[in-house]
Amino acid sequence: MKASHQQQETLLELSQIDLQIRRNSLATSTLVNGTEIEEARSELMQLSEQLLASRNSLDALDLDLKRAAQDLALVEERISRDQQRLEQSSNSKDIQGIQSELTSLAKRKDTLEDAELALIERVEAQSAEVSSIAKEREVAQAKLNSLEEGQATELAKLKSGAMLLAEDRARAISNLSEELAAHYEKLKARGAGVGRFSGIACGACGMTMTGASLDAVRATPMDELAHCAECNGILVR
């Protein structure tokens, strides 16, 4: 197949452009399908779930603490009323009954105060846990934001590069005849490339030629396409 020296150089250029296009596509796929962002999203989701559960536990403890405070207030109110009754009563039997009730209320008050104190400590511990998880989540969110921003920036660069490569490819194709372009595309579909012939080796597959295969290349006129006997790639001389 006839091909001028310039056309052969264009075929080599086209092959290099297609190589860059494949690398660009692979880099894009690797970036989009990478696990780092998915792992960061998973970590953020887990921390969000932990934070929600921890806050629910804190809300439940706060409710228990309010109820304990209400129970204690009722007992203290009852003690205050009984003390007033005791001061105003002159009946020994009533006095004895009131004193007995005050003793029971005092024990009840001690129990409620101990329970309230224990709840306060649990609320403080739970609040610290909520704060700790919230900080971890903030760090995880910042990490994810950074990764996504970095991905978006890299994807934009790759997209821009892909557009430029497409323009370069269209320009290179336009400089070839339809026959040469079709021949190149056919070889490309089979995995064959274009390489510069060093004099003894194929630049496409690296094969060192000897004997008949080397003689065949050397015997091919310079204005015709020569092919590698090993990979069938086009040899640019």
PDB file of N, CA and C in Angstrom, residues 149-225:
ATOM      1  N   GLU A 149     -13.141  16.986  45.808  1.00  0.00           N
ATOM      2  CA  GLU A 149     -12.657  18.173  45.088  1.00  0.00           C
ATOM      3  C   GLU A 149     -11.457  17.810  44.218  1.00  0.00           C
ATOM      4  N   GLY A 150     -10.545  16.996  44.800  1.00  0.00           N
ATOM      5  CA  GLY A 150      -9.379  16.564  44.036  1.00  0.00           C
ATOM      6  C   GLY A 150      -9.776  15.732  42.832  1.00  0.00           C
ATOM      7  N   GLN A 151     -10.756  14.842  43.034  1.00  0.00           N
ATOM      8  CA  GLN A 151     -11.232  14.016  41.926  1.00  0.00           C
ATOM      9  C   GLN A 151     -11.850  14.882  40.832  1.00  0.00           C
ATOM     10  N   ALA A 152     -12.664  15.847  41.241  1.00  0.00           N
ATOM     11  CA  ALA A 152     -13.314  16.716  40.262  1.00  0.00           C
ATOM     12  C   ALA A 152     -12.280  17.500  39.451  1.00  0.00           C
ATOM     13  N   THR A 153     -11.237  17.966  40.136  1.00  0.00           N
ATOM     14  CA  THR A 153     -10.182  18.721  39.448  1.00  0.00           C
ATOM     15  C   THR A 153      -9.446  17.838  38.443  1.00  0.00           C
ATOM     16  N   GLU A 154      -9.085  16.624  38.878  1.00  0.00           N
ATOM     17  CA  GLU A 154      -8.369  15.708  37.987  1.00  0.00           C
ATOM     18  C   GLU A 154      -9.234  15.277  36.807  1.00  0.00           C
ATOM     19  N   LEU A 155     -10.523  15.028  37.095  1.00  0.00           N
ATOM     20  CA  LEU A 155     -11.432  14.628  36.003  1.00  0.00           C
ATOM     21  C   LEU A 155     -11.577  15.750  34.981  1.00  0.00           C
ATOM     22  N   ALA A 156     -11.607  16.987  35.471  1.00  0.00           N
ATOM     23  CA  ALA A 156     -11.711  18.133  34.560  1.00  0.00           C
ATOM     24  C   ALA A 156     -10.472  18.206  33.669  1.00  0.00           C
ATOM     25  N   LYS A 157      -9.295  17.960  34.267  1.00  0.00           N
ATOM     26  CA  LYS A 157      -8.051  17.973  33.487  1.00  0.00           C
ATOM     27  C   LYS A 157      -8.063  16.858  32.446  1.00  0.00           C
ATOM     28  N   LEU A 158      -8.493  15.659  32.866  1.00  0.00           N
ATOM     29  CA  LEU A 158      -8.524  14.525  31.933  1.00  0.00           C
ATOM     30  C   LEU A 158      -9.535  14.754  30.818  1.00  0.00           C
ATOM     31  N   LYS A 159     -10.662  15.362  31.166  1.00  0.00           N
ATOM     32  CA  LYS A 159     -11.684  15.651  30.147  1.00  0.00           C
ATOM     33  C   LYS A 159     -11.157  16.652  29.136  1.00  0.00           C
ATOM     34  N   SER A 160     -10.480  17.686  29.653  1.00  0.00           N
ATOM     35  CA  SER A 160      -9.893  18.678  28.758  1.00  0.00           C
ATOM     36  C   SER A 160      -8.835  18.036  27.870  1.00  0.00           C
ATOM     37  N   GLY A 161      -8.014  17.149  28.484  1.00  0.00           N
ATOM     38  CA  GLY A 161      -6.993  16.445  27.704  1.00  0.00           C
ATOM     39  C   GLY A 161      -7.600  15.559  26.643  1.00  0.00           C
ATOM     40  N   ALA A 162      -8.715  14.894  27.002  1.00  0.00           N
ATOM     41  CA  ALA A 162      -9.385  14.010  26.041  1.00  0.00           C
ATOM     42  C   ALA A 162      -9.911  14.798  24.846  1.00  0.00           C
ATOM     43  N   MET A 163     -10.420  16.008  25.104  1.00  0.00           N
ATOM     44  CA  MET A 163     -10.936  16.844  24.018  1.00  0.00           C
ATOM     45  C   MET A 163      -9.805  17.273  23.082  1.00  0.00           C
ATOM     46  N   LEU A 164      -8.672  17.639  23.658  1.00  0.00           N
ATOM     47  CA  LEU A 164      -7.526  18.041  22.836  1.00  0.00           C
ATOM     48  C   LEU A 164      -6.994  16.867  22.017  1.00  0.00           C
ATOM     49  N   LEU A 165      -6.948  15.686  22.651  1.00  0.00           N
ATOM     50  CA  LEU A 165      -6.488  14.491  21.941  1.00  0.00           C
ATOM     51  C   LEU A 165      -7.437  14.132  20.800  1.00  0.00           C
ATOM     52  N   ALA A 166      -8.738  14.305  21.031  1.00  0.00           N
ATOM     53  CA  ALA A 166      -9.718  14.023  19.973  1.00  0.00           C
ATOM     54  C   ALA A 166      -9.512  14.966  18.786  1.00  0.00           C
ATOM     55  N   GLU A 167      -9.201  16.228  19.106  1.00  0.00           N
ATOM     56  CA  GLU A 167      -8.944  17.199  18.032  1.00  0.00           C
ATOM     57  C   GLU A 167      -7.675  16.831  17.274  1.00  0.00           C
ATOM     58  N   ASP A 168      -6.640  16.437  18.030  1.00  0.00           N
ATOM     59  CA  ASP A 168      -5.369  16.033  17.381  1.00  0.00           C
ATOM     60  C   ASP A 168      -5.588  14.804  16.510  1.00  0.00           C
ATOM     61  N   ARG A 169      -6.396  13.887  16.986  1.00  0.00           N
ATOM     62  CA  ARG A 169      -6.648  12.656  16.217  1.00  0.00           C
ATOM     63  C   ARG A 169      -7.393  12.972  14.917  1.00  0.00           C
ATOM     64  N   ALA A 170      -8.412  13.834  15.041  1.00  0.00           N
ATOM     65  CA  ALA A 170      -9.185  14.199  13.848  1.00  0.00           C
ATOM     66  C   ALA A 170      -8.285  14.888  12.820  1.00  0.00           C
ATOM     67  N   ARG A 171      -7.382  15.736  13.307  1.00  0.00           N
ATOM     68  CA  ARG A 171      -6.454  16.415  12.400  1.00  0.00           C
ATOM     69  C   ARG A 171      -5.536  15.412  11.713  1.00  0.00           C
ATOM     70  N   ALA A 172      -5.001  14.438  12.497  1.00  0.00           N
ATOM     71  CA  ALA A 172      -4.107  13.441  11.921  1.00  0.00           C
ATOM     72  C   ALA A 172      -4.828  12.583  10.887  1.00  0.00           C
ATOM     73  N   ILE A 173      -6.043  12.166  11.207  1.00  0.00           N
ATOM     74  CA  ILE A 173      -6.835  11.347  10.270  1.00  0.00           C
ATOM     75  C   ILE A 173      -7.089  12.112   8.975  1.00  0.00           C
ATOM     76  N   SER A 174      -7.342  13.417   9.117  1.00  0.00           N
ATOM     77  CA  SER A 174      -7.646  14.227   7.921  1.00  0.00           C
ATOM     78  C   SER A 174      -6.453  14.333   6.977  1.00  0.00           C
ATOM     79  N   ASN A 175      -5.264  14.071   7.502  1.00  0.00           N
ATOM     80  CA  ASN A 175      -4.048  14.142   6.669  1.00  0.00           C
ATOM     81  C   ASN A 175      -3.728  12.808   5.993  1.00  0.00           C
ATOM     82  N   LEU A 176      -4.576  11.810   6.216  1.00  0.00           N
ATOM     83  CA  LEU A 176      -4.388  10.501   5.577  1.00  0.00           C
ATOM     84  C   LEU A 176      -5.448  10.271   4.520  1.00  0.00           C
ATOM     85  N   SER A 177      -5.107   9.434   3.578  1.00  0.00           N
ATOM     86  CA  SER A 177      -6.119   9.044   2.589  1.00  0.00           C
ATOM     87  C   SER A 177      -7.116   8.114   3.265  1.00  0.00           C
ATOM     88  N   GLU A 178      -8.278   7.979   2.680  1.00  0.00           N
ATOM     89  CA  GLU A 178      -9.294   7.091   3.255  1.00  0.00           C
ATOM     90  C   GLU A 178      -8.769   5.666   3.338  1.00  0.00           C
ATOM     91  N   GLU A 179      -7.994   5.261   2.323  1.00  0.00           N
ATOM     92  CA  GLU A 179      -7.460   3.904   2.297  1.00  0.00           C
ATOM     93  C   GLU A 179      -6.474   3.679   3.445  1.00  0.00           C
ATOM     94  N   LEU A 180      -5.572   4.636   3.666  1.00  0.00           N
ATOM     95  CA  LEU A 180      -4.599   4.509   4.750  1.00  0.00           C
ATOM     96  C   LEU A 180      -5.278   4.560   6.120  1.00  0.00           C
ATOM     97  N   ALA A 181      -6.247   5.458   6.247  1.00  0.00           N
ATOM     98  CA  ALA A 181      -6.968   5.583   7.521  1.00  0.00           C
ATOM     99  C   ALA A 181      -7.705   4.293   7.846  1.00  0.00           C
ATOM    100  N   ALA A 182      -8.355   3.709   6.828  1.00  0.00           N
ATOM    101  CA  ALA A 182      -9.101   2.460   7.032  1.00  0.00           C
ATOM    102  C   ALA A 182      -8.140   1.321   7.378  1.00  0.00           C
ATOM    103  N   HIS A 183      -6.991   1.289   6.725  1.00  0.00           N
ATOM    104  CA  HIS A 183      -5.998   0.242   7.001  1.00  0.00           C
ATOM    105  C   HIS A 183      -5.487   0.361   8.440  1.00  0.00           C
ATOM    106  N   TYR A 184      -5.233   1.584   8.861  1.00  0.00           N
ATOM    107  CA  TYR A 184      -4.760   1.812  10.239  1.00  0.00           C
ATOM    108  C   TYR A 184      -5.821   1.360  11.249  1.00  0.00           C
ATOM    109  N   GLU A 185      -7.057   1.752  11.022  1.00  0.00           N
ATOM    110  CA  GLU A 185      -8.135   1.403  11.954  1.00  0.00           C
ATOM    111  C   GLU A 185      -8.318  -0.115  12.036  1.00  0.00           C
ATOM    112  N   LYS A 186      -8.154  -0.788  10.898  1.00  0.00           N
ATOM    113  CA  LYS A 186      -8.277  -2.241  10.868  1.00  0.00           C
ATOM    114  C   LYS A 186      -7.182  -2.894  11.702  1.00  0.00           C
ATOM    115  N   LEU A 187      -5.955  -2.425  11.527  1.00  0.00           N
ATOM    116  CA  LEU A 187      -4.846  -2.961  12.311  1.00  0.00           C
ATOM    117  C   LEU A 187      -5.020  -2.632  13.795  1.00  0.00           C
ATOM    118  N   LYS A 188      -5.468  -1.417  14.078  1.00  0.00           N
ATOM    119  CA  LYS A 188      -5.673  -0.987  15.467  1.00  0.00           C
ATOM    120  C   LYS A 188      -6.702  -1.881  16.165  1.00  0.00           C
ATOM    121  N   ALA A 189      -7.762  -2.236  15.439  1.00  0.00           N
ATOM    122  CA  ALA A 189      -8.804  -3.099  16.007  1.00  0.00           C
ATOM    123  C   ALA A 189      -8.249  -4.478  16.350  1.00  0.00           C
ATOM    124  N   ARG A 190      -7.205  -4.906  15.657  1.00  0.00           N
ATOM    125  CA  ARG A 190      -6.593  -6.217  15.906  1.00  0.00           C
ATOM    126  C   ARG A 190      -5.478  -6.128  16.953  1.00  0.00           C
ATOM    127  N   GLY A 191      -5.223  -4.914  17.432  1.00  0.00           N
ATOM    128  CA  GLY A 191      -4.191  -4.742  18.451  1.00  0.00           C
ATOM    129  C   GLY A 191      -2.831  -4.434  17.899  1.00  0.00           C
ATOM    130  N   ALA A 192      -2.743  -4.243  16.594  1.00  0.00           N
ATOM    131  CA  ALA A 192      -1.452  -3.921  15.972  1.00  0.00           C
ATOM    132  C   ALA A 192      -1.237  -2.416  16.003  1.00  0.00           C
ATOM    133  N   GLY A 193       0.020  -2.006  16.175  1.00  0.00           N
ATOM    134  CA  GLY A 193       0.304  -0.591  16.267  1.00  0.00           C
ATOM    135  C   GLY A 193       1.174  -0.091  15.136  1.00  0.00           C
ATOM    136  N   VAL A 194       1.812   1.044  15.379  1.00  0.00           N
ATOM    137  CA  VAL A 194       2.738   1.643  14.424  1.00  0.00           C
ATOM    138  C   VAL A 194       4.023   1.937  15.188  1.00  0.00           C
ATOM    139  N   GLY A 195       5.149   1.526  14.637  1.00  0.00           N
ATOM    140  CA  GLY A 195       6.418   1.769  15.319  1.00  0.00           C
ATOM    141  C   GLY A 195       7.502   2.145  14.331  1.00  0.00           C
ATOM    142  N   ARG A 196       8.478   2.844  14.837  1.00  0.00           N
ATOM    143  CA  ARG A 196       9.584   3.225  13.963  1.00  0.00           C
ATOM    144  C   ARG A 196      10.540   2.040  13.806  1.00  0.00           C
ATOM    145  N   PHE A 197      10.991   1.837  12.591  1.00  0.00           N
ATOM    146  CA  PHE A 197      11.913   0.747  12.289  1.00  0.00           C
ATOM    147  C   PHE A 197      13.341   1.239  12.514  1.00  0.00           C
ATOM    148  N   SER A 198      14.042   0.591  13.429  1.00  0.00           N
ATOM    149  CA  SER A 198      15.386   1.039  13.797  1.00  0.00           C
ATOM    150  C   SER A 198      16.459   0.580  12.818  1.00  0.00           C
ATOM    151  N   GLY A 199      16.066  -0.303  11.944  1.00  0.00           N
ATOM    152  CA  GLY A 199      17.031  -0.903  11.011  1.00  0.00           C
ATOM    153  C   GLY A 199      17.080  -2.400  11.196  1.00  0.00           C
ATOM    154  N   ILE A 200      16.785  -2.835  12.424  1.00  0.00           N
ATOM    155  CA  ILE A 200      16.718  -4.282  12.679  1.00  0.00           C
ATOM    156  C   ILE A 200      15.566  -4.663  13.602  1.00  0.00           C
ATOM    157  N   ALA A 201      14.958  -3.666  14.251  1.00  0.00           N
ATOM    158  CA  ALA A 201      13.907  -3.976  15.232  1.00  0.00           C
ATOM    159  C   ALA A 201      12.642  -3.176  14.969  1.00  0.00           C
ATOM    160  N   CYS A 202      11.508  -3.770  15.395  1.00  0.00           N
ATOM    161  CA  CYS A 202      10.191  -3.131  15.272  1.00  0.00           C
ATOM    162  C   CYS A 202       9.935  -2.267  16.509  1.00  0.00           C
ATOM    163  N   GLY A 203       9.644  -1.004  16.290  1.00  0.00           N
ATOM    164  CA  GLY A 203       9.354  -0.108  17.409  1.00  0.00           C
ATOM    165  C   GLY A 203       8.009  -0.341  18.033  1.00  0.00           C
ATOM    166  N   ALA A 204       7.138  -1.132  17.384  1.00  0.00           N
ATOM    167  CA  ALA A 204       5.797  -1.385  17.922  1.00  0.00           C
ATOM    168  C   ALA A 204       5.801  -2.523  18.924  1.00  0.00           C
ATOM    169  N   CYS A 205       6.515  -3.614  18.591  1.00  0.00           N
ATOM    170  CA  CYS A 205       6.511  -4.784  19.486  1.00  0.00           C
ATOM    171  C   CYS A 205       7.893  -5.088  20.062  1.00  0.00           C
ATOM    172  N   GLY A 206       8.940  -4.429  19.522  1.00  0.00           N
ATOM    173  CA  GLY A 206      10.284  -4.638  20.037  1.00  0.00           C
ATOM    174  C   GLY A 206      11.011  -5.828  19.445  1.00  0.00           C
ATOM    175  N   MET A 207      10.387  -6.507  18.495  1.00  0.00           N
ATOM    176  CA  MET A 207      11.015  -7.702  17.914  1.00  0.00           C
ATOM    177  C   MET A 207      12.243  -7.317  17.092  1.00  0.00           C
ATOM    178  N   THR A 208      13.327  -8.055  17.276  1.00  0.00           N
ATOM    179  CA  THR A 208      14.525  -7.903  16.445  1.00  0.00           C
ATOM    180  C   THR A 208      14.397  -8.840  15.247  1.00  0.00           C
ATOM    181  N   MET A 209      14.473  -8.269  14.076  1.00  0.00           N
ATOM    182  CA  MET A 209      14.243  -9.046  12.854  1.00  0.00           C
ATOM    183  C   MET A 209      15.549  -9.629  12.313  1.00  0.00           C
ATOM    184  N   THR A 210      15.416 -10.788  11.725  1.00  0.00           N
ATOM    185  CA  THR A 210      16.558 -11.454  11.078  1.00  0.00           C
ATOM    186  C   THR A 210      16.061 -12.171   9.831  1.00  0.00           C
ATOM    187  N   GLY A 211      16.964 -12.595   9.009  1.00  0.00           N
ATOM    188  CA  GLY A 211      16.633 -13.439   7.868  1.00  0.00           C
ATOM    189  C   GLY A 211      15.622 -12.862   6.915  1.00  0.00           C
ATOM    190  N   ALA A 212      14.663 -13.697   6.539  1.00  0.00           N
ATOM    191  CA  ALA A 212      13.688 -13.332   5.518  1.00  0.00           C
ATOM    192  C   ALA A 212      12.830 -12.153   5.919  1.00  0.00           C
ATOM    193  N   SER A 213      12.425 -12.077   7.181  1.00  0.00           N
ATOM    194  CA  SER A 213      11.554 -10.983   7.629  1.00  0.00           C
ATOM    195  C   SER A 213      12.277  -9.646   7.514  1.00  0.00           C
ATOM    196  N   LEU A 214      13.560  -9.630   7.852  1.00  0.00           N
ATOM    197  CA  LEU A 214      14.349  -8.395   7.740  1.00  0.00           C
ATOM    198  C   LEU A 214      14.570  -8.039   6.274  1.00  0.00           C
ATOM    199  N   ASP A 215      14.831  -9.056   5.446  1.00  0.00           N
ATOM    200  CA  ASP A 215      15.032  -8.806   4.014  1.00  0.00           C
ATOM    201  C   ASP A 215      13.772  -8.260   3.374  1.00  0.00           C
ATOM    202  N   ALA A 216      12.603  -8.759   3.818  1.00  0.00           N
ATOM    203  CA  ALA A 216      11.340  -8.314   3.241  1.00  0.00           C
ATOM    204  C   ALA A 216      11.099  -6.838   3.539  1.00  0.00           C
ATOM    205  N   VAL A 217      11.411  -6.410   4.761  1.00  0.00           N
ATOM    206  CA  VAL A 217      11.231  -5.005   5.126  1.00  0.00           C
ATOM    207  C   VAL A 217      12.185  -4.135   4.315  1.00  0.00           C
ATOM    208  N   ARG A 218      13.420  -4.535   4.236  1.00  0.00           N
ATOM    209  CA  ARG A 218      14.424  -3.744   3.511  1.00  0.00           C
ATOM    210  C   ARG A 218      14.122  -3.677   2.024  1.00  0.00           C
ATOM    211  N   ALA A 219      13.456  -4.704   1.506  1.00  0.00           N
ATOM    212  CA  ALA A 219      13.128  -4.731   0.073  1.00  0.00           C
ATOM    213  C   ALA A 219      11.880  -3.917  -0.256  1.00  0.00           C
ATOM    214  N   THR A 220      11.113  -3.535   0.769  1.00  0.00           N
ATOM    215  CA  THR A 220       9.889  -2.767   0.536  1.00  0.00           C
ATOM    216  C   THR A 220      10.246  -1.339   0.163  1.00  0.00           C
ATOM    217  N   PRO A 221       9.730  -0.832  -0.953  1.00  0.00           N
ATOM    218  CA  PRO A 221      10.019   0.555  -1.365  1.00  0.00           C
ATOM    219  C   PRO A 221       9.659   1.539  -0.256  1.00  0.00           C
ATOM    220  N   MET A 222      10.389   2.643  -0.183  1.00  0.00           N
ATOM    221  CA  MET A 222      10.193   3.610   0.893  1.00  0.00           C
ATOM    222  C   MET A 222       8.831   4.294   0.830  1.00  0.00           C
ATOM    223  N   ASP A 223       8.191   4.280  -0.348  1.00  0.00           N
ATOM    224  CA  ASP A 223       6.882   4.926  -0.459  1.00  0.00           C
ATOM    225  C   ASP A 223       5.750   3.910  -0.313  1.00  0.00           C
ATOM    226  N   GLU A 224       6.062   2.733   0.221  1.00  0.00           N
ATOM    227  CA  GLU A 224       5.052   1.731   0.512  1.00  0.00           C
ATOM    228  C   GLU A 224       5.136   1.338   1.990  1.00  0.00           C
ATOM    229  N   LEU A 225       4.007   0.855   2.512  1.00  0.00           N
ATOM    230  CA  LEU A 225       3.988   0.445   3.910  1.00  0.00           C
ATOM    231  C   LEU A 225       4.705  -0.891   4.097  1.00  0.00           C
TER     232      LEU A 225
END
